[in-house]
Amino acid sequence: MDYFNETWSPNEEAALKCRSWYEWDDRWINGCNASSDSLICWPPTPAGVIVYQPCFQELRGILYDTTKNASRICYENNTWGLTDFNDCTILGEPKAVTYDEEGTVDTIIYLYIAGHCLSLIMTSLAIFVFCRFKELKCLRNKIHSNLMASYLLAGIMWILNYTNLTDTGTFKCALLVLPLYYFTMTNYFWAFIEGMYLFILVVDTFFTDRVRLRTYMAIGWGIPLIIIPTWCVTRLLVPTKNDLDLYNQITYERYCPLMASYVDDWIYQSPIVIVLLINSIFLVKIMRVLITKIRSTKSAETHNYKKATKALLVLIPLLGITFCLDMINPSSTGLLVNIYKFSKVVIISTQGFTVSLLYCFFNNEVQNTLKYHITRWQTKRKFLASRKKYGRSWLSVKQNNIICDHQLDPKELMPWIPANNVRSSSCVSNGTTTSALSNMRLPPDTTIEIPPEQQPLEDSKYVGAKP
């Protein structure tokens, strides 16, 4: 959740710092409100008064004398004048600036938005596939669907928070931030469930059929539902008014109290750390079993290493091990730090995209199911087109009228279709064609013309009209 600190420009941060610092100061109803010029925060001031503030410490790598003061006047019409920085003098040598901080923040914002949008699309498609086709409705895929749903909802809340948090008060802040923290926490717990399910399946097979979906649901959605409200209540009870010691640490979160860092954050942070540690243990134990099974095969050693590496790379995003990157936030600056930040942003924001790709669209079972239904749809479409094309020759009333009031058997229907309607296809099996035909039902009053040589017997289930 530290990525919020990385996606806020210095100007916006300074303005919200200032507004939040004096949020409870209503002494001057007729005067100028708290304001920031991006360098200094000016408190609420009565009209016609000049206020003085210490000069800023640093600007673009240049140090300034903080013992001097800058001044600003509040005019009689309750508006601020321009800040007078004439007394702020340079102190010492300029500091080396190795990168554009504001440009880096903008790049991080764009990467987060792009990554979350990509994840939203892929997780939505994956959830649709798992829910649409009954062949894929098993416990494993239901767990995958819940994990992807948590990524989907967390991504939506992240975008909503970023676009709306700048103008929020405490109440609106709670409405936006609480769902974000909740769904983000469900990411960790559903990743934990994925690890637990795999551990039971691979290592401790005794409990494979003993743990039901409702148990996993209670863990994945229920435990965060207890932790986050508890943390919220505790946070709102912590006094923050006039807490000037936090002024230098505070960012825009101070304007939204739930976003600031406080001691009571351990209420939701410690369960996340515990979940990641347990998943790391699951990963080690699962990999030991897999490597043992791989070594038991007669494949070449190099091939075995490739298999083990592939299994490891596939399991890491599923178990949420990549979230450990979010806990490492270097305070230094430089090219390598920027590369790390960008890499972390891409990996974390596209977590839903990666999991959906690996465990849905790259899955052989899913691919076979999609191919089957696409082929079935194509066969059905061809059959309907053929029936429409040849309907005048074999669906008419000329010689014999046969009333069909039941579902046609494909074996009985095929001899009546003209020979030139039968098309050979190398990609559609007989089973698929039969399945598509068996699901076709003609309208109740449809009449079929049968040539004299193909007249049904008297005991046939088709009853012909008298000539």
C-alpha angles and dihedrals in degrees: 000000000000089000089088089069089056097051102060125092118229093244094054090044093053093048094051092044089056096045093048095045091060097030092121097039107104099153095117109054090162104048144055121318123231109289141176130212088198090260106053132025112228117204126225106288133190118246117275095022129121114217127200129211133179114264119260117267100227140009124182092340094312119118121222134199107261092192088074123078137230120209138210132181129220107215125220091256089062096254129124124245125216118288116256109223097168093114094051105101131190115259122199130332123327116263118240113258110205100179144013105262097192092048090051091052091051091050091050090051092052092047092051093049093047092046094048093047090051090049091048092056096046097043091049091053093045093050090049091052093049093047098040101055117058091203088070097049102111132127094261094053092044089057089049090051093053092049091051091046090055090051090048095051094042090052092050092050092048091055092045092050094049094049097043109028096085093072101037133118126206095281096048089042090059092048091054103034100044095059089045093054091042097052091041089054091049087060089064095044095048089048086053090052090051089053093046092048092050091046091053091045097048107025111020102032093166091083096044096109097029100072113074131201092253089060091054090046091053090053098041100044103015105054095052087048088062098040101048098051089046090053091046094053091048092048095051090050092057110096114238103165116122090354092155094168089072094051095098092047098044125101129174088307089082088068086054102040094201091062097057121098114250137162093257091065087094086081091077101017097059094056089051092052091047091050092051091049092051091047089051089054090048090051093052094048094045092049091050091055093045093048090049091053092045092052091051090065122085095239123126118276093244091052090051091053090051091052093049092047091049091050091050094049091048094049097047097071093039093056093044095241088141088069087075087078089068090064093059112077112162114209094205125089136225144095096297092049090051091049089052092049093049092047091050092049092051094046096046098041093048095046092109091048092051095048093046091050096047100040101033117022097030092045113110093217092054092045092051091048092050092047091050094051093044091051091047091051091049091050092049091048092051091048093051091048091050093048090051092048096049097031094109093057101046106015101062142097110247114112110001127014115210116188113211112201098162141051111290120240107232091224090058093043099050098067089056094055112094115257093240089060093066108093125188116233128179095200100050117072125213090245092056093048092048090048091052093047094047090058092055118100123189121219114271095250097044113131125206125203113221122193114241093250090057097048111144121244121254093256092053117120088236112085112209125209118244115265 
